[in-house]
mmCIF file of C-alpha atoms in Angstrom:
data_model
loop_
_atom_site.group_PDB
_atom_site.id
_atom_site.type_symbol
_atom_site.label_atom_id
_atom_site.label_comp_id
_atom_site.label_asym_id
_atom_site.label_seq_id
_atom_site.Cartn_x
_atom_site.Cartn_y
_atom_site.Cartn_z
ATOM 1 C CA MET X 68 -9.457 -17.509 11.671
ATOM 2 C CA GLY X 69 -5.751 -17.460 11.179
ATOM 3 C CA VAL X 70 -3.122 -14.947 12.443
ATOM 4 C CA SER X 71 0.528 -14.344 11.026
ATOM 5 C CA THR X 72 3.003 -16.452 12.911
ATOM 6 C CA ALA X 73 6.118 -15.315 14.544
ATOM 7 C CA PRO X 74 4.629 -12.734 16.871
ATOM 8 C CA PRO X 75 7.098 -10.097 18.200
ATOM 9 C CA PRO X 76 8.220 -10.195 21.699
ATOM 10 C CA PRO X 77 6.405 -7.964 24.295
ATOM 11 C CA THR X 78 7.977 -4.513 24.707
ATOM 12 C CA ALA X 79 8.927 -5.118 28.292
ATOM 13 C CA SER X 80 11.085 -7.989 27.105
ATOM 14 C CA LYS X 81 12.961 -6.176 24.246
ATOM 15 C CA THR X 82 16.550 -5.350 24.735
ATOM 16 C CA PRO X 83 17.675 -1.962 23.835
ATOM 17 C CA GLN X 84 19.444 -3.348 20.762
ATOM 18 C CA LYS X 85 16.264 -4.903 19.608
ATOM 19 C CA GLN X 86 14.417 -1.581 20.089
ATOM 20 C CA HIS X 87 17.024 0.347 18.195
ATOM 21 C CA LEU X 88 16.957 -2.113 15.192
ATOM 22 C CA GLU X 89 13.144 -1.859 15.276
ATOM 23 C CA ALA X 90 13.333 1.954 15.155
ATOM 24 C CA VAL X 91 15.878 1.816 12.365
ATOM 25 C CA GLY X 92 13.613 -0.322 10.359
ATOM 26 C CA ALA X 93 10.612 1.771 10.734
ATOM 27 C CA TYR X 94 12.778 4.865 10.074
ATOM 28 C CA GLN X 95 14.380 3.681 6.945
ATOM 29 C CA TYR X 96 11.054 2.913 5.182
ATOM 30 C CA VAL X 97 9.876 6.502 6.251
ATOM 31 C CA LEU X 98 13.030 7.898 4.542
ATOM 32 C CA THR X 99 12.741 5.676 1.512
ATOM 33 C CA PHE X 100 9.154 6.442 0.984
ATOM 34 C CA LEU X 101 9.632 10.109 1.112
ATOM 35 C CA PHE X 102 13.153 10.754 -0.315
ATOM 36 C CA MET X 103 14.524 7.950 -2.213
ATOM 37 C CA GLY X 104 12.546 8.802 -5.444
ATOM 38 C CA PRO X 105 13.548 12.386 -5.740
ATOM 39 C CA PHE X 106 16.985 11.612 -4.640
ATOM 40 C CA SER X 107 17.789 8.975 -6.895
ATOM 41 C CA SER X 108 16.310 11.164 -9.880
ATOM 42 C CA LEU X 109 18.677 14.063 -8.723
ATOM 43 C CA LEU X 110 21.518 11.896 -8.462
ATOM 44 C CA VAL X 111 21.217 10.450 -12.130
ATOM 45 C CA PHE X 112 20.862 13.947 -13.307
ATOM 46 C CA ILE X 113 23.927 15.287 -11.386
ATOM 47 C CA LEU X 114 26.053 12.374 -12.612
ATOM 48 C CA LEU X 115 25.503 13.612 -16.127
ATOM 49 C CA PHE X 116 27.788 16.544 -15.461
ATOM 50 C CA THR X 117 30.565 14.546 -13.800
ATOM 51 C CA SER X 118 33.457 12.322 -14.743
ATOM 52 C CA LEU X 119 30.991 9.516 -14.140
ATOM 53 C CA TRP X 120 28.530 10.613 -16.904
ATOM 54 C CA SER X 121 28.933 7.510 -18.730
ATOM 55 C CA PHE X 122 27.230 5.475 -15.708
ATOM 56 C CA ALA X 123 24.104 7.851 -15.780
ATOM 57 C CA VAL X 124 23.926 7.454 -19.656
ATOM 58 C CA LEU X 125 24.028 3.713 -19.450
ATOM 59 C CA TYR X 126 21.465 3.685 -16.873
ATOM 60 C CA LEU X 127 19.221 5.973 -18.913
ATOM 61 C CA VAL X 128 19.538 3.773 -22.055
ATOM 62 C CA TRP X 129 18.567 0.850 -19.711
ATOM 63 C CA LEU X 130 15.594 2.799 -18.529
ATOM 64 C CA TYR X 131 14.347 3.410 -22.090
ATOM 65 C CA VAL X 132 14.710 -0.245 -23.074
ATOM 66 C CA ASP X 133 12.972 -1.341 -19.848
ATOM 67 C CA TRP X 134 10.316 1.355 -19.618
ATOM 68 C CA ASP X 135 7.487 -1.166 -20.145
ATOM 69 C CA THR X 136 8.654 -3.515 -17.607
ATOM 70 C CA PRO X 137 6.283 -2.286 -14.783
ATOM 71 C CA ASN X 138 3.237 -2.766 -16.970
ATOM 72 C CA GLN X 139 4.329 -6.435 -18.073
ATOM 73 C CA GLY X 140 5.081 -8.323 -14.904
ATOM 74 C CA GLY X 141 7.943 -6.285 -13.396
ATOM 75 C CA ARG X 142 10.868 -7.926 -11.592
ATOM 76 C CA ARG X 143 9.945 -9.353 -8.271
ATOM 77 C CA SER X 144 12.693 -10.530 -5.881
ATOM 78 C CA GLU X 145 11.930 -13.128 -3.003
ATOM 79 C CA TRP X 146 15.401 -12.070 -1.633
ATOM 80 C CA MET X 147 14.166 -8.398 -1.114
ATOM 81 C CA ARG X 148 10.840 -9.519 0.098
ATOM 82 C CA ASN X 149 12.573 -11.649 2.746
ATOM 83 C CA GLN X 150 15.182 -9.281 4.114
ATOM 84 C CA ALA X 151 15.509 -9.086 7.923
ATOM 85 C CA ILE X 152 14.922 -5.344 7.914
ATOM 86 C CA TRP X 153 11.173 -5.925 7.127
ATOM 87 C CA ARG X 154 10.886 -8.077 10.292
ATOM 88 C CA GLN X 155 12.292 -5.158 12.450
ATOM 89 C CA LEU X 156 9.713 -2.871 10.650
ATOM 90 C CA ARG X 157 6.764 -5.551 11.576
ATOM 91 C CA ASP X 158 8.007 -5.626 15.155
ATOM 92 C CA TYR X 159 8.228 -1.946 15.779
ATOM 93 C CA TYR X 160 4.516 -1.329 15.836
ATOM 94 C CA PRO X 161 3.765 -4.353 15.845
ATOM 95 C CA VAL X 162 2.132 -5.412 12.357
ATOM 96 C CA LYS X 163 -0.061 -8.324 12.257
ATOM 97 C CA LEU X 164 -1.917 -10.136 9.387
ATOM 98 C CA VAL X 165 -5.411 -11.576 10.191
ATOM 99 C CA LYS X 166 -6.984 -14.402 8.022
ATOM 100 C CA THR X 167 -10.801 -14.752 8.238
ATOM 101 C CA ALA X 168 -11.396 -17.049 5.413
ATOM 102 C CA GLU X 169 -9.706 -19.317 2.907
ATOM 103 C CA LEU X 170 -8.706 -17.755 -0.400
ATOM 104 C CA PRO X 171 -8.178 -20.870 -2.744
ATOM 105 C CA PRO X 172 -5.495 -20.470 -5.247
ATOM 106 C CA ASP X 173 -7.682 -21.864 -8.167
ATOM 107 C CA ARG X 174 -8.879 -18.425 -8.944
ATOM 108 C CA ASN X 175 -7.710 -14.840 -9.011
ATOM 109 C CA TYR X 176 -8.496 -11.949 -6.477
ATOM 110 C CA VAL X 177 -8.930 -8.145 -6.261
ATOM 111 C CA LEU X 178 -8.286 -7.010 -2.641
ATOM 112 C CA GLY X 179 -9.479 -3.707 -1.907
ATOM 113 C CA ALA X 180 -7.314 -2.243 0.962
ATOM 114 C CA HIS X 181 -8.524 0.454 3.314
ATOM 115 C CA PRO X 182 -7.500 3.043 4.720
ATOM 116 C CA HIS X 183 -4.671 4.376 2.766
ATOM 117 C CA GLY X 184 -3.173 6.104 5.602
ATOM 118 C CA VAL X 185 -0.201 8.294 5.205
ATOM 119 C CA MET X 186 2.363 5.612 4.085
ATOM 120 C CA CYS X 187 0.399 2.432 3.540
ATOM 121 C CA THR X 188 2.737 0.768 6.077
ATOM 122 C CA GLY X 189 0.496 -2.308 6.897
ATOM 123 C CA PHE X 190 -0.092 -3.171 3.370
ATOM 124 C CA LEU X 191 3.694 -2.871 2.424
ATOM 125 C CA CYS X 192 4.558 -4.961 5.320
ATOM 126 C CA ASN X 193 1.765 -7.740 4.811
ATOM 127 C CA PHE X 194 1.451 -7.820 0.978
ATOM 128 C CA SER X 195 4.890 -6.763 -0.281
ATOM 129 C CA THR X 196 7.250 -8.528 2.143
ATOM 130 C CA GLU X 197 7.164 -11.936 3.676
ATOM 131 C CA SER X 198 7.652 -10.425 7.302
ATOM 132 C CA ASN X 199 4.375 -12.001 8.313
ATOM 133 C CA GLY X 200 4.548 -14.985 6.250
ATOM 134 C CA PHE X 201 1.788 -14.113 3.772
ATOM 135 C CA SER X 202 2.746 -17.142 1.476
ATOM 136 C CA GLN X 203 2.236 -19.644 4.350
ATOM 137 C CA LEU X 204 -0.983 -17.929 5.532
ATOM 138 C CA PHE X 205 -2.401 -17.971 2.003
ATOM 139 C CA PRO X 206 -0.455 -20.744 0.163
ATOM 140 C CA GLY X 207 -0.588 -20.420 -3.661
ATOM 141 C CA LEU X 208 -1.407 -16.817 -3.812
ATOM 142 C CA ARG X 209 0.830 -14.284 -5.301
ATOM 143 C CA PRO X 210 0.296 -10.679 -4.093
ATOM 144 C CA TRP X 211 0.859 -7.563 -6.136
ATOM 145 C CA LEU X 212 0.435 -4.092 -4.413
ATOM 146 C CA ALA X 213 -0.764 -1.583 -6.985
ATOM 147 C CA VAL X 214 0.569 2.018 -6.282
ATOM 148 C CA LEU X 215 0.797 5.261 -8.039
ATOM 149 C CA ALA X 216 1.842 4.905 -11.566
ATOM 150 C CA GLY X 217 3.986 8.006 -11.368
ATOM 151 C CA LEU X 218 6.635 6.344 -9.066
ATOM 152 C CA PHE X 219 7.568 4.082 -11.923
ATOM 153 C CA TYR X 220 8.830 7.150 -13.740
ATOM 154 C CA LEU X 221 11.650 7.648 -11.142
ATOM 155 C CA PRO X 222 15.024 6.211 -12.029
ATOM 156 C CA VAL X 223 16.451 3.650 -9.562
ATOM 157 C CA TYR X 224 13.376 4.041 -7.254
ATOM 158 C CA ARG X 225 11.316 2.179 -9.890
ATOM 159 C CA ASP X 226 13.576 -0.948 -9.765
ATOM 160 C CA TYR X 227 13.607 -0.739 -6.010
ATOM 161 C CA ILE X 228 9.787 -0.957 -5.653
ATOM 162 C CA MET X 229 9.324 -3.327 -8.568
ATOM 163 C CA SER X 230 11.533 -5.860 -6.522
ATOM 164 C CA PHE X 231 8.785 -6.019 -3.750
ATOM 165 C CA GLY X 232 6.055 -6.868 -6.336
ATOM 166 C CA LEU X 233 4.749 -3.324 -6.629
ATOM 167 C CA ARG X 234 2.853 -2.512 -9.819
ATOM 168 C CA PRO X 235 1.332 0.472 -11.361
ATOM 169 C CA VAL X 236 -2.297 1.117 -10.585
ATOM 170 C CA SER X 237 -3.028 1.378 -14.246
ATOM 171 C CA ARG X 238 -5.509 -0.789 -16.426
ATOM 172 C CA GLN X 239 -2.567 -2.074 -18.600
ATOM 173 C CA SER X 240 -0.629 -3.412 -15.615
ATOM 174 C CA LEU X 241 -3.625 -4.949 -13.697
ATOM 175 C CA ASP X 242 -5.021 -6.532 -16.762
ATOM 176 C CA PHE X 243 -1.649 -8.081 -17.505
ATOM 177 C CA ILE X 244 -1.396 -9.679 -13.985
ATOM 178 C CA LEU X 245 -5.041 -11.118 -14.022
ATOM 179 C CA SER X 246 -4.699 -12.292 -17.581
ATOM 180 C CA GLN X 247 -1.760 -14.536 -16.616
ATOM 181 C CA PRO X 248 -2.480 -18.410 -17.243
ATOM 182 C CA GLN X 249 -1.262 -19.120 -13.648
ATOM 183 C CA LEU X 250 -4.294 -18.577 -11.099
ATOM 184 C CA GLY X 251 -3.821 -17.302 -7.580
ATOM 185 C CA GLN X 252 -2.966 -13.831 -8.494
ATOM 186 C CA ALA X 253 -3.952 -11.302 -5.873
ATOM 187 C CA VAL X 254 -3.991 -7.652 -6.882
ATOM 188 C CA VAL X 255 -4.043 -5.308 -3.874
ATOM 189 C CA ILE X 256 -5.524 -1.975 -4.463
ATOM 190 C CA MET X 257 -5.591 0.942 -2.211
ATOM 191 C CA VAL X 258 -9.095 2.275 -3.332
ATOM 192 C CA GLY X 259 -9.200 5.567 -1.438
ATOM 193 C CA GLY X 260 -5.769 6.340 -3.162
ATOM 194 C CA ALA X 261 -4.158 9.784 -2.502
ATOM 195 C CA HIS X 262 -7.501 11.458 -1.635
ATOM 196 C CA GLU X 263 -8.065 9.232 1.313
ATOM 197 C CA ALA X 264 -4.570 10.208 2.715
ATOM 198 C CA LEU X 265 -6.196 13.580 3.520
ATOM 199 C CA TYR X 266 -8.481 12.017 6.064
ATOM 200 C CA SER X 267 -5.860 9.820 8.057
ATOM 201 C CA VAL X 268 -6.599 11.278 11.287
ATOM 202 C CA PRO X 269 -5.884 9.192 14.366
ATOM 203 C CA GLY X 270 -8.985 7.515 15.736
ATOM 204 C CA GLU X 271 -11.082 8.358 12.573
ATOM 205 C CA HIS X 272 -12.222 5.867 9.967
ATOM 206 C CA CYS X 273 -13.335 7.614 6.932
ATOM 207 C CA LEU X 274 -12.974 6.060 3.439
ATOM 208 C CA THR X 275 -13.181 7.496 -0.179
ATOM 209 C CA LEU X 276 -15.246 4.622 -1.647
ATOM 210 C CA ARG X 277 -18.831 5.350 -2.708
ATOM 211 C CA LYS X 278 -17.587 6.804 -6.217
ATOM 212 C CA ARG X 279 -14.649 4.361 -6.665
ATOM 213 C CA LYS X 280 -15.765 1.600 -8.851
ATOM 214 C CA GLY X 281 -12.948 0.975 -11.070
ATOM 215 C CA PHE X 282 -11.711 -1.933 -9.031
ATOM 216 C CA VAL X 283 -15.156 -3.609 -9.378
ATOM 217 C CA ARG X 284 -14.929 -3.313 -13.128
ATOM 218 C CA LEU X 285 -11.548 -4.882 -13.141
ATOM 219 C CA ALA X 286 -12.800 -7.724 -11.086
ATOM 220 C CA LEU X 287 -15.787 -8.370 -13.362
ATOM 221 C CA ARG X 288 -13.561 -8.032 -16.549
ATOM 222 C CA HIS X 289 -11.510 -11.087 -15.097
ATOM 223 C CA GLY X 290 -13.939 -12.755 -13.008
ATOM 224 C CA ALA X 291 -11.803 -12.250 -10.074
ATOM 225 C CA SER X 292 -13.239 -12.573 -6.648
ATOM 226 C CA LEU X 293 -13.463 -9.301 -4.488
ATOM 227 C CA VAL X 294 -11.854 -9.219 -1.098
ATOM 228 C CA PRO X 295 -12.474 -6.347 1.440
ATOM 229 C CA VAL X 296 -9.184 -5.639 3.647
ATOM 230 C CA TYR X 297 -9.048 -3.363 6.606
ATOM 231 C CA SER X 298 -5.902 -2.304 8.336
ATOM 232 C CA PHE X 299 -6.768 -1.134 11.887
ATOM 233 C CA GLY X 300 -4.333 1.259 13.417
ATOM 234 C CA GLU X 301 -2.961 2.538 9.930
ATOM 235 C CA ASN X 302 -4.312 6.067 10.598
ATOM 236 C CA ASP X 303 -2.826 6.142 14.068
ATOM 237 C CA ILE X 304 1.041 6.008 13.407
ATOM 238 C CA PHE X 305 1.157 9.727 12.511
ATOM 239 C CA ARG X 306 -0.466 12.780 13.509
ATOM 240 C CA LEU X 307 -2.055 14.861 10.578
ATOM 241 C CA LYS X 308 -3.223 18.311 10.232
ATOM 242 C CA ALA X 309 -6.483 18.109 8.407
ATOM 243 C CA PHE X 310 -7.921 21.119 6.676
ATOM 244 C CA ALA X 311 -11.697 21.848 6.566
ATOM 245 C CA THR X 312 -13.283 20.927 3.310
ATOM 246 C CA GLY X 313 -13.671 23.938 1.217
ATOM 247 C CA SER X 314 -10.867 25.828 2.883
ATOM 248 C CA TRP X 315 -8.086 27.320 0.599
ATOM 249 C CA GLN X 316 -5.676 24.918 2.089
ATOM 250 C CA HIS X 317 -7.845 21.885 1.152
ATOM 251 C CA ARG X 318 -8.577 23.223 -2.242
ATOM 252 C CA CYS X 319 -4.588 23.689 -2.668
ATOM 253 C CA GLN X 320 -4.302 19.978 -1.809
ATOM 254 C CA LEU X 321 -6.834 18.727 -4.240
ATOM 255 C CA THR X 322 -5.323 20.894 -7.043
ATOM 256 C CA PHE X 323 -1.796 19.480 -6.348
ATOM 257 C CA LYS X 324 -3.220 16.009 -6.517
ATOM 258 C CA LYS X 325 -4.935 16.690 -9.758
ATOM 259 C CA LEU X 326 -1.583 17.904 -11.270
ATOM 260 C CA MET X 327 0.846 15.356 -9.453
ATOM 261 C CA GLY X 328 -1.302 12.404 -8.634
ATOM 262 C CA PHE X 329 -0.673 12.501 -4.884
ATOM 263 C CA SER X 330 -1.944 14.720 -1.993
ATOM 264 C CA PRO X 331 0.672 16.885 -0.007
ATOM 265 C CA CYS X 332 -0.020 16.079 3.801
ATOM 266 C CA ILE X 333 1.300 17.924 6.907
ATOM 267 C CA PHE X 334 1.994 15.148 9.227
ATOM 268 C CA TRP X 335 4.617 14.265 11.946
ATOM 269 C CA GLY X 336 5.645 11.597 14.342
ATOM 270 C CA ARG X 337 8.115 11.430 17.212
ATOM 271 C CA SER X 338 11.936 11.922 17.287
ATOM 272 C CA LEU X 339 14.231 9.051 16.700
ATOM 273 C CA PHE X 340 15.987 9.965 19.830
ATOM 274 C CA SER X 341 13.223 11.288 22.100
ATOM 275 C CA ALA X 342 9.494 10.067 22.498
ATOM 276 C CA THR X 343 8.472 13.694 23.516
ATOM 277 C CA SER X 344 9.880 15.591 20.520
ATOM 278 C CA TRP X 345 8.304 15.601 17.167
ATOM 279 C CA GLY X 346 10.082 13.896 14.075
ATOM 280 C CA LEU X 347 9.608 11.550 11.268
ATOM 281 C CA LEU X 348 9.633 8.228 13.252
ATOM 282 C CA PRO X 349 6.142 6.959 13.401
ATOM 283 C CA PHE X 350 4.426 6.310 16.674
ATOM 284 C CA ALA X 351 4.565 2.583 17.615
ATOM 285 C CA VAL X 352 0.758 1.834 17.580
ATOM 286 C CA PRO X 353 -0.189 -1.753 16.709
ATOM 287 C CA ILE X 354 -1.434 -2.268 13.031
ATOM 288 C CA THR X 355 -3.862 -5.182 12.286
ATOM 289 C CA THR X 356 -4.648 -5.953 8.724
ATOM 290 C CA VAL X 357 -7.765 -8.058 8.446
ATOM 291 C CA VAL X 358 -8.368 -10.029 5.218
ATOM 292 C CA GLY X 359 -12.038 -10.585 4.700
ATOM 293 C CA ARG X 360 -13.999 -13.219 2.993
ATOM 294 C CA PRO X 361 -14.087 -13.371 -0.879
ATOM 295 C CA ILE X 362 -16.960 -12.178 -2.789
ATOM 296 C CA PRO X 363 -17.646 -14.402 -5.980
ATOM 297 C CA VAL X 364 -17.728 -12.339 -9.147
ATOM 298 C CA PRO X 365 -18.831 -13.499 -12.621
ATOM 299 C CA GLN X 366 -16.664 -12.628 -15.675
ATOM 300 C CA ARG X 367 -18.154 -9.943 -17.713
ATOM 301 C CA LEU X 368 -15.989 -8.544 -20.449
ATOM 302 C CA HIS X 369 -18.194 -5.521 -20.903
ATOM 303 C CA PRO X 370 -19.929 -5.220 -17.463
ATOM 304 C CA THR X 371 -23.035 -3.140 -17.386
ATOM 305 C CA GLU X 372 -23.439 -0.131 -14.875
ATOM 306 C CA GLU X 373 -26.165 -2.230 -13.127
ATOM 307 C CA GLU X 374 -23.685 -5.017 -12.586
ATOM 308 C CA VAL X 375 -20.992 -2.651 -11.414
ATOM 309 C CA ASN X 376 -23.241 -0.967 -8.865
ATOM 310 C CA HIS X 377 -24.573 -4.235 -7.539
ATOM 311 C CA TYR X 378 -21.165 -5.812 -6.576
ATOM 312 C CA HIS X 379 -19.897 -2.512 -5.557
ATOM 313 C CA GLU X 380 -22.889 -2.337 -3.064
ATOM 314 C CA LEU X 381 -21.984 -5.983 -1.999
ATOM 315 C CA TYR X 382 -18.414 -4.945 -1.283
ATOM 316 C CA MET X 383 -19.346 -1.875 0.626
ATOM 317 C CA MET X 384 -21.557 -4.003 2.728
ATOM 318 C CA ALA X 385 -18.975 -6.854 3.437
ATOM 319 C CA LEU X 386 -16.368 -4.075 4.187
ATOM 320 C CA GLU X 387 -18.695 -2.471 6.828
ATOM 321 C CA LYS X 388 -19.398 -5.918 8.279
ATOM 322 C CA LEU X 389 -15.679 -6.914 8.447
ATOM 323 C CA PHE X 390 -14.992 -3.490 10.343
ATOM 324 C CA GLU X 391 -17.680 -4.234 12.790
ATOM 325 C CA GLU X 392 -16.707 -7.735 13.387
ATOM 326 C CA HIS X 393 -13.046 -6.826 14.255
ATOM 327 C CA LYS X 394 -13.109 -3.180 15.607
ATOM 328 C CA GLU X 395 -13.228 -4.046 19.362
ATOM 329 C CA SER X 396 -10.520 -6.796 19.107
ATOM 330 C CA CYS X 397 -8.347 -4.292 17.412
ATOM 331 C CA GLY X 398 -8.736 -1.467 20.133
ATOM 332 C CA VAL X 399 -11.427 0.597 18.306
ATOM 333 C CA PRO X 400 -14.200 1.700 20.624
ATOM 334 C CA ALA X 401 -17.711 -0.098 19.977
ATOM 335 C CA SER X 402 -19.246 3.268 19.245
ATOM 336 C CA THR X 403 -17.003 3.926 16.397
ATOM 337 C CA CYS X 404 -18.695 3.674 13.061
ATOM 338 C CA LEU X 405 -17.085 3.382 9.543
ATOM 339 C CA THR X 406 -17.756 6.415 7.375
ATOM 340 C CA LEU X 407 -17.923 6.164 3.487
ATOM 341 C CA ILE X 408 -17.655 9.184 1.333
#
């Protein structure tokens, strides 16, 4: 078993300056996650009615020409993935990456990432940046984190997230990646998606998985091995207001998700200036992302339902085993069980 290198210093040994830098690293991720997309869209629109309208028009022309890029490989930037701010984000919680088995680069992989959490912090840190040395821990693999396709409709923000290797979670986009002649492509899919974010309650481990089989079909079409991934602590960095299933609030969340593609959640963290006040700074709870053993999958251009169900069942069993093997070492009580819905 391998663990990401360069562990953060213990909290007691951190200088005030280091603690402040870590808080800034965590806070900037929250702000960009929540506000950069709407703000950049609004900014482009406002510029159209100012003396700088030509810049907005030029960008919109560029956006039209570049529209299909997210589905055709995107523009990944190793410079962005290696920025120092991501190491501060890593150290704030801290975030760790654990390897349980070799993933040879002579094949492709579909990694199922669980749980979604509120902001997918562990997955972005481990797969979309090099803060935990993914390329050293898994040499030859090229990770691609698949996210909500609607994010790539937002001007400027789409270019920002593409630079980390984020891709739309659409058939066209994922088929393009796994059809490349160069092997070692690793598509990371948050299987539970926005619906699972509604269950991101601290201390609970509830996954939306039993009816989610699209990622298995994707793996079968391309003969890509399935790999279960579990991020312990992902649900614990924010407090979440969970509404009872069937309540009018919960029905509103589901209706909004059907219309917009994501679920609105009521969540909160701590204040940037005080640990006892509420705010948007996440709680500094360790996040440990454990990458499981690969499940070999044959290539079937037109997989049958029996084949899909078979490998989906194998995947669920492997995920439950991964959870049981690592939960106690990651601070989860031995009596806690994984719930699949």
